[in-house]
């Protein structure tokens, strides 16, 4: 059969699965034309203003906002499980300091499966324990690698600090300013879930084989790392650095358009307007600048957004979630190559929600292909090739 024949069999090939539904889901909703994002029916703006990352994680994974008692119990369990086993720390010490923290995180998340490998996927207590462990330990692993690659011992989590304050503390051994901890917490809430993006799809495919949740998260971390997905937040800062000044913005964009290169932090498969999270992230950056002083990259970013809109709005290309997040993290003093691991700390909540949902009505993912080769080719002996 030729490719044309294959296409006649009724398959419609959609590169990148654009617009192809791959599951039923009630976890989140995006209206890309109106710029709407909801988690479990609640608008992201409401959650950013009124919730916390852990409460939002509970909402995503278990489908409802927790009562005060449920939230207290959940937070207590997370605090209890923050520490990582010394054998995981020892393993991480062998990682090369020059390695990317996303690779370190992917390997460490997978290593959790060596210690907690029981696959009781129909036991709600197992599901809860795995979700708690992953939410609790991933920030500790990210901070531990940061310390170890600088030649220092990891900083132990502090039980008196909440989730985001504790993460910032483990990175610096300094108790963060309350505004810094609060801003980071809102960033985590904003990044926690986004329907069937590439890493979540990867998580669901892995989950559908009924493997363990650590493998599910490790495969999603690997997928998030790429520059077309979560890795773009790091690339945005590199781009702002290479542009260097507001005057250089227009020639930079014109050159990208001429050479058909992507402008990092812009464009989205679903949003055809400015990403609602970018609007909130920009205001978080401004709050930090007001208290701690402006970042000189901000003016470049604002001009970049203006020129990209002027040139590309007609194609529906606007700032996405990765455009302003890096400016927030930079102001929090976080190194650029930790931006994507921070995205992972947050998105693990969404991945876990999808893992749990996938297990509910599981069928293994096994799509098809359109074969583009030939048939019955002769085997040519090596001497005759
Ligand atoms: C958390 C996240 O994952 S958010 C996304 C983070 N990624 C980035 O910021 C990287 C830059 N952006 C991109 O590469 C893309 O916009 C993606 C990967 C996000 C979406 O990709 P797709 O939906 O496949 O869009 P695709 O790449 O086909 O682009 C469609 C058109 O818009 C253009 N376009 C899309 N994004 C950009 C961009 N950032 N800069 C310039 N042009 C762009 C493409 O060149 C293409 O133009 P054409 O139709 O004239 O050929
Ligand atoms: O939805 C997507 O394609 C990308 C993503 O994860 C997000 O925007 O948060």
PDB file of N, CA, C and O in Angstrom, residues 294-346:
ATOM      1  N   UNK A 294      13.681  47.304  40.361  1.00  0.00           N
ATOM      2  CA  UNK A 294      13.337  46.831  39.020  1.00  0.00           C
ATOM      3  C   UNK A 294      14.455  45.977  38.422  1.00  0.00           C
ATOM      4  O   UNK A 294      15.616  46.144  38.770  1.00  0.00           O
ATOM      5  N   UNK A 295      14.094  45.098  37.519  1.00  0.00           N
ATOM      6  CA  UNK A 295      15.077  44.289  36.789  1.00  0.00           C
ATOM      7  C   UNK A 295      15.240  44.939  35.414  1.00  0.00           C
ATOM      8  O   UNK A 295      14.243  45.209  34.738  1.00  0.00           O
ATOM      9  N   UNK A 296      16.496  45.159  35.013  1.00  0.00           N
ATOM     10  CA  UNK A 296      16.676  45.852  33.734  1.00  0.00           C
ATOM     11  C   UNK A 296      16.216  45.036  32.531  1.00  0.00           C
ATOM     12  O   UNK A 296      16.009  45.558  31.449  1.00  0.00           O
ATOM     13  N   UNK A 297      16.012  43.700  32.722  1.00  0.00           N
ATOM     14  CA  UNK A 297      15.504  42.905  31.603  1.00  0.00           C
ATOM     15  C   UNK A 297      14.012  43.177  31.369  1.00  0.00           C
ATOM     16  O   UNK A 297      13.467  42.817  30.332  1.00  0.00           O
ATOM     17  N   UNK A 298      13.345  43.752  32.375  1.00  0.00           N
ATOM     18  CA  UNK A 298      11.895  43.915  32.269  1.00  0.00           C
ATOM     19  C   UNK A 298      11.524  44.844  31.113  1.00  0.00           C
ATOM     20  O   UNK A 298      10.603  44.556  30.345  1.00  0.00           O
ATOM     21  N   UNK A 299      12.267  45.948  30.972  1.00  0.00           N
ATOM     22  CA  UNK A 299      11.958  46.890  29.881  1.00  0.00           C
ATOM     23  C   UNK A 299      12.142  46.211  28.521  1.00  0.00           C
ATOM     24  O   UNK A 299      11.385  46.451  27.587  1.00  0.00           O
ATOM     25  N   UNK A 300      13.152  45.364  28.456  1.00  0.00           N
ATOM     26  CA  UNK A 300      13.389  44.645  27.184  1.00  0.00           C
ATOM     27  C   UNK A 300      12.198  43.705  26.922  1.00  0.00           C
ATOM     28  O   UNK A 300      11.681  43.620  25.806  1.00  0.00           O
ATOM     29  N   UNK A 301      11.750  43.040  27.996  1.00  0.00           N
ATOM     30  CA  UNK A 301      10.638  42.089  27.847  1.00  0.00           C
ATOM     31  C   UNK A 301       9.360  42.804  27.395  1.00  0.00           C
ATOM     32  O   UNK A 301       8.652  42.322  26.501  1.00  0.00           O
ATOM     33  N   UNK A 302       9.079  43.947  27.994  1.00  0.00           N
ATOM     34  CA  UNK A 302       7.842  44.668  27.657  1.00  0.00           C
ATOM     35  C   UNK A 302       7.891  45.129  26.196  1.00  0.00           C
ATOM     36  O   UNK A 302       6.918  44.998  25.445  1.00  0.00           O
ATOM     37  N   UNK A 303       9.054  45.621  25.770  1.00  0.00           N
ATOM     38  CA  UNK A 303       9.199  46.053  24.376  1.00  0.00           C
ATOM     39  C   UNK A 303       9.090  44.848  23.423  1.00  0.00           C
ATOM     40  O   UNK A 303       8.460  44.932  22.362  1.00  0.00           O
ATOM     41  N   UNK A 304       9.676  43.745  23.853  1.00  0.00           N
ATOM     42  CA  UNK A 304       9.624  42.524  23.030  1.00  0.00           C
ATOM     43  C   UNK A 304       8.162  42.101  22.833  1.00  0.00           C
ATOM     44  O   UNK A 304       7.731  41.791  21.714  1.00  0.00           O
ATOM     45  N   UNK A 305       7.416  42.125  23.914  1.00  0.00           N
ATOM     46  CA  UNK A 305       6.012  41.721  23.806  1.00  0.00           C
ATOM     47  C   UNK A 305       5.257  42.668  22.858  1.00  0.00           C
ATOM     48  O   UNK A 305       4.447  42.237  22.040  1.00  0.00           O
ATOM     49  N   UNK A 306       5.584  43.971  22.967  1.00  0.00           N
ATOM     50  CA  UNK A 306       4.910  44.969  22.123  1.00  0.00           C
ATOM     51  C   UNK A 306       5.198  44.704  20.645  1.00  0.00           C
ATOM     52  O   UNK A 306       4.297  44.657  19.809  1.00  0.00           O
ATOM     53  N   UNK A 307       6.486  44.446  20.331  1.00  0.00           N
ATOM     54  CA  UNK A 307       6.858  44.269  18.915  1.00  0.00           C
ATOM     55  C   UNK A 307       6.326  42.915  18.391  1.00  0.00           C
ATOM     56  O   UNK A 307       5.860  42.831  17.257  1.00  0.00           O
ATOM     57  N   UNK A 308       6.371  41.877  19.234  1.00  0.00           N
ATOM     58  CA  UNK A 308       5.836  40.575  18.774  1.00  0.00           C
ATOM     59  C   UNK A 308       4.342  40.714  18.480  1.00  0.00           C
ATOM     60  O   UNK A 308       3.849  40.222  17.453  1.00  0.00           O
ATOM     61  N   UNK A 309       3.629  41.424  19.343  1.00  0.00           N
ATOM     62  CA  UNK A 309       2.183  41.602  19.085  1.00  0.00           C
ATOM     63  C   UNK A 309       1.964  42.365  17.783  1.00  0.00           C
ATOM     64  O   UNK A 309       1.091  42.028  16.989  1.00  0.00           O
ATOM     65  N   UNK A 310       2.770  43.406  17.598  1.00  0.00           N
ATOM     66  CA  UNK A 310       2.637  44.208  16.360  1.00  0.00           C
ATOM     67  C   UNK A 310       2.831  43.319  15.128  1.00  0.00           C
ATOM     68  O   UNK A 310       2.105  43.425  14.157  1.00  0.00           O
ATOM     69  N   UNK A 311       3.804  42.396  15.206  1.00  0.00           N
ATOM     70  CA  UNK A 311       4.159  41.603  14.023  1.00  0.00           C
ATOM     71  C   UNK A 311       3.373  40.300  13.906  1.00  0.00           C
ATOM     72  O   UNK A 311       3.215  39.772  12.808  1.00  0.00           O
ATOM     73  N   UNK A 312       2.981  39.712  15.044  1.00  0.00           N
ATOM     74  CA  UNK A 312       2.470  38.337  14.978  1.00  0.00           C
ATOM     75  C   UNK A 312       1.076  38.124  15.553  1.00  0.00           C
ATOM     76  O   UNK A 312       0.560  37.003  15.514  1.00  0.00           O
ATOM     77  N   UNK A 313       0.468  39.198  16.070  1.00  0.00           N
ATOM     78  CA  UNK A 313      -0.873  39.018  16.653  1.00  0.00           C
ATOM     79  C   UNK A 313      -1.839  38.476  15.604  1.00  0.00           C
ATOM     80  O   UNK A 313      -2.739  37.692  15.930  1.00  0.00           O
ATOM     81  N   UNK A 314      -1.610  38.824  14.345  1.00  0.00           N
ATOM     82  CA  UNK A 314      -2.542  38.354  13.307  1.00  0.00           C
ATOM     83  C   UNK A 314      -2.526  36.833  13.195  1.00  0.00           C
ATOM     84  O   UNK A 314      -3.481  36.228  12.718  1.00  0.00           O
ATOM     85  N   UNK A 315      -1.431  36.201  13.674  1.00  0.00           N
ATOM     86  CA  UNK A 315      -1.362  34.723  13.668  1.00  0.00           C
ATOM     87  C   UNK A 315      -1.801  34.150  15.006  1.00  0.00           C
ATOM     88  O   UNK A 315      -1.674  32.956  15.239  1.00  0.00           O
ATOM     89  N   UNK A 316      -2.238  35.022  15.912  1.00  0.00           N
ATOM     90  CA  UNK A 316      -2.638  34.536  17.249  1.00  0.00           C
ATOM     91  C   UNK A 316      -1.439  34.215  18.128  1.00  0.00           C
ATOM     92  O   UNK A 316      -1.531  33.360  19.013  1.00  0.00           O
ATOM     93  N   UNK A 317      -0.327  34.898  17.898  1.00  0.00           N
ATOM     94  CA  UNK A 317       0.864  34.623  18.716  1.00  0.00           C
ATOM     95  C   UNK A 317       1.051  35.727  19.751  1.00  0.00           C
ATOM     96  O   UNK A 317       1.279  36.899  19.414  1.00  0.00           O
ATOM     97  N   UNK A 318       0.933  35.322  21.001  1.00  0.00           N
ATOM     98  CA  UNK A 318       1.043  36.237  22.153  1.00  0.00           C
ATOM     99  C   UNK A 318       1.932  35.592  23.204  1.00  0.00           C
ATOM    100  O   UNK A 318       2.301  34.409  23.086  1.00  0.00           O
ATOM    101  N   UNK A 319       2.214  36.354  24.270  1.00  0.00           N
ATOM    102  CA  UNK A 319       3.056  35.829  25.359  1.00  0.00           C
ATOM    103  C   UNK A 319       2.367  34.630  26.004  1.00  0.00           C
ATOM    104  O   UNK A 319       1.159  34.651  26.249  1.00  0.00           O
ATOM    105  N   UNK A 320       3.158  33.579  26.274  1.00  0.00           N
ATOM    106  CA  UNK A 320       2.627  32.414  26.981  1.00  0.00           C
ATOM    107  C   UNK A 320       3.146  32.411  28.427  1.00  0.00           C
ATOM    108  O   UNK A 320       3.854  33.327  28.844  1.00  0.00           O
ATOM    109  N   UNK A 321       2.828  31.355  29.165  1.00  0.00           N
ATOM    110  CA  UNK A 321       3.154  31.288  30.598  1.00  0.00           C
ATOM    111  C   UNK A 321       4.653  31.407  30.859  1.00  0.00           C
ATOM    112  O   UNK A 321       5.081  31.882  31.913  1.00  0.00           O
ATOM    113  N   UNK A 322       5.462  30.965  29.890  1.00  0.00           N
ATOM    114  CA  UNK A 322       6.912  30.959  30.101  1.00  0.00           C
ATOM    115  C   UNK A 322       7.555  32.332  29.912  1.00  0.00           C
ATOM    116  O   UNK A 322       8.738  32.496  30.204  1.00  0.00           O
ATOM    117  N   UNK A 323       6.804  33.316  29.398  1.00  0.00           N
ATOM    118  CA  UNK A 323       7.466  34.587  29.071  1.00  0.00           C
ATOM    119  C   UNK A 323       7.827  35.398  30.313  1.00  0.00           C
ATOM    120  O   UNK A 323       8.952  35.863  30.441  1.00  0.00           O
ATOM    121  N   UNK A 324       6.878  35.593  31.238  1.00  0.00           N
ATOM    122  CA  UNK A 324       7.182  36.433  32.407  1.00  0.00           C
ATOM    123  C   UNK A 324       7.632  35.644  33.637  1.00  0.00           C
ATOM    124  O   UNK A 324       8.132  36.238  34.592  1.00  0.00           O
ATOM    125  N   UNK A 325       7.469  34.311  33.626  1.00  0.00           N
ATOM    126  CA  UNK A 325       7.812  33.558  34.845  1.00  0.00           C
ATOM    127  C   UNK A 325       9.299  33.695  35.181  1.00  0.00           C
ATOM    128  O   UNK A 325       9.666  33.846  36.352  1.00  0.00           O
ATOM    129  N   UNK A 326      10.144  33.691  34.152  1.00  0.00           N
ATOM    130  CA  UNK A 326      11.585  33.778  34.392  1.00  0.00           C
ATOM    131  C   UNK A 326      11.973  35.082  35.075  1.00  0.00           C
ATOM    132  O   UNK A 326      12.875  35.104  35.925  1.00  0.00           O
ATOM    133  N   UNK A 327      11.267  36.175  34.730  1.00  0.00           N
ATOM    134  CA  UNK A 327      11.593  37.465  35.366  1.00  0.00           C
ATOM    135  C   UNK A 327      11.231  37.431  36.844  1.00  0.00           C
ATOM    136  O   UNK A 327      11.916  38.028  37.680  1.00  0.00           O
ATOM    137  N   UNK A 328      10.154  36.703  37.167  1.00  0.00           N
ATOM    138  CA  UNK A 328       9.777  36.559  38.583  1.00  0.00           C
ATOM    139  C   UNK A 328      10.850  35.734  39.305  1.00  0.00           C
ATOM    140  O   UNK A 328      11.368  36.137  40.357  1.00  0.00           O
ATOM    141  N   UNK A 329      11.220  34.592  38.725  1.00  0.00           N
ATOM    142  CA  UNK A 329      12.186  33.713  39.396  1.00  0.00           C
ATOM    143  C   UNK A 329      13.550  34.405  39.533  1.00  0.00           C
ATOM    144  O   UNK A 329      14.244  34.238  40.537  1.00  0.00           O
ATOM    145  N   UNK A 330      13.917  35.180  38.505  1.00  0.00           N
ATOM    146  CA  UNK A 330      15.197  35.910  38.577  1.00  0.00           C
ATOM    147  C   UNK A 330      15.192  36.870  39.759  1.00  0.00           C
ATOM    148  O   UNK A 330      16.165  36.991  40.489  1.00  0.00           O
ATOM    149  N   UNK A 331      14.054  37.547  39.939  1.00  0.00           N
ATOM    150  CA  UNK A 331      13.966  38.521  41.041  1.00  0.00           C
ATOM    151  C   UNK A 331      13.985  37.805  42.393  1.00  0.00           C
ATOM    152  O   UNK A 331      14.365  38.391  43.406  1.00  0.00           O
ATOM    153  N   UNK A 332      13.562  36.527  42.390  1.00  0.00           N
ATOM    154  CA  UNK A 332      13.634  35.757  43.638  1.00  0.00           C
ATOM    155  C   UNK A 332      15.041  35.193  43.858  1.00  0.00           C
ATOM    156  O   UNK A 332      15.283  34.460  44.816  1.00  0.00           O
ATOM    157  N   UNK A 333      15.953  35.514  42.947  1.00  0.00           N
ATOM    158  CA  UNK A 333      17.350  35.089  43.093  1.00  0.00           C
ATOM    159  C   UNK A 333      17.581  33.642  42.688  1.00  0.00           C
ATOM    160  O   UNK A 333      18.581  33.029  43.086  1.00  0.00           O
ATOM    161  N   UNK A 334      16.669  33.097  41.881  1.00  0.00           N
ATOM    162  CA  UNK A 334      16.787  31.677  41.506  1.00  0.00           C
ATOM    163  C   UNK A 334      17.631  31.553  40.227  1.00  0.00           C
ATOM    164  O   UNK A 334      17.395  32.289  39.254  1.00  0.00           O
ATOM    165  N   UNK A 335      18.595  30.633  40.201  1.00  0.00           N
ATOM    166  CA  UNK A 335      19.409  30.473  38.984  1.00  0.00           C
ATOM    167  C   UNK A 335      18.559  30.031  37.788  1.00  0.00           C
ATOM    168  O   UNK A 335      17.597  29.268  37.952  1.00  0.00           O
ATOM    169  N   UNK A 336      18.933  30.496  36.610  1.00  0.00           N
ATOM    170  CA  UNK A 336      18.119  30.279  35.402  1.00  0.00           C
ATOM    171  C   UNK A 336      17.823  28.802  35.139  1.00  0.00           C
ATOM    172  O   UNK A 336      16.713  28.458  34.734  1.00  0.00           O
ATOM    173  N   UNK A 337      18.796  27.930  35.371  1.00  0.00           N
ATOM    174  CA  UNK A 337      18.525  26.531  35.008  1.00  0.00           C
ATOM    175  C   UNK A 337      17.667  25.802  36.052  1.00  0.00           C
ATOM    176  O   UNK A 337      17.395  24.608  35.903  1.00  0.00           O
ATOM    177  N   UNK A 338      17.208  26.527  37.079  1.00  0.00           N
ATOM    178  CA  UNK A 338      16.216  25.930  37.994  1.00  0.00           C
ATOM    179  C   UNK A 338      14.785  26.329  37.628  1.00  0.00           C
ATOM    180  O   UNK A 338      13.832  25.869  38.257  1.00  0.00           O
ATOM    181  N   UNK A 339      14.633  27.178  36.609  1.00  0.00           N
ATOM    182  CA  UNK A 339      13.274  27.634  36.280  1.00  0.00           C
ATOM    183  C   UNK A 339      12.384  26.451  35.848  1.00  0.00           C
ATOM    184  O   UNK A 339      11.237  26.352  36.261  1.00  0.00           O
ATOM    185  N   UNK A 340      12.924  25.599  34.997  1.00  0.00           N
ATOM    186  CA  UNK A 340      12.088  24.486  34.517  1.00  0.00           C
ATOM    187  C   UNK A 340      11.860  23.449  35.630  1.00  0.00           C
ATOM    188  O   UNK A 340      10.740  22.944  35.767  1.00  0.00           O
ATOM    189  N   UNK A 341      12.865  23.145  36.462  1.00  0.00           N
ATOM    190  CA  UNK A 341      12.561  22.291  37.623  1.00  0.00           C
ATOM    191  C   UNK A 341      11.468  22.879  38.517  1.00  0.00           C
ATOM    192  O   UNK A 341      10.647  22.130  39.063  1.00  0.00           O
ATOM    193  N   UNK A 342      11.413  24.199  38.647  1.00  0.00           N
ATOM    194  CA  UNK A 342      10.331  24.786  39.463  1.00  0.00           C
ATOM    195  C   UNK A 342       8.986  24.567  38.775  1.00  0.00           C
ATOM    196  O   UNK A 342       7.979  24.275  39.424  1.00  0.00           O
ATOM    197  N   UNK A 343       8.972  24.662  37.474  1.00  0.00           N
ATOM    198  CA  UNK A 343       7.758  24.334  36.712  1.00  0.00           C
ATOM    199  C   UNK A 343       7.349  22.883  37.044  1.00  0.00           C
ATOM    200  O   UNK A 343       6.178  22.576  37.306  1.00  0.00           O
ATOM    201  N   UNK A 344       8.337  21.993  37.090  1.00  0.00           N
ATOM    202  CA  UNK A 344       8.039  20.573  37.375  1.00  0.00           C
ATOM    203  C   UNK A 344       7.509  20.386  38.797  1.00  0.00           C
ATOM    204  O   UNK A 344       6.593  19.584  39.022  1.00  0.00           O
ATOM    205  N   UNK A 345       8.075  21.125  39.761  1.00  0.00           N
ATOM    206  CA  UNK A 345       7.597  21.039  41.154  1.00  0.00           C
ATOM    207  C   UNK A 345       6.094  21.297  41.174  1.00  0.00           C
ATOM    208  O   UNK A 345       5.335  20.661  41.899  1.00  0.00           O
ATOM    209  N   UNK A 346       5.678  22.250  40.361  1.00  0.00           N
ATOM    210  CA  UNK A 346       4.275  22.623  40.323  1.00  0.00           C
ATOM    211  C   UNK A 346       3.445  21.647  39.488  1.00  0.00           C
ATOM    212  O   UNK A 346       2.399  21.160  39.920  1.00  0.00           O
TER     213      UNK A 346
END
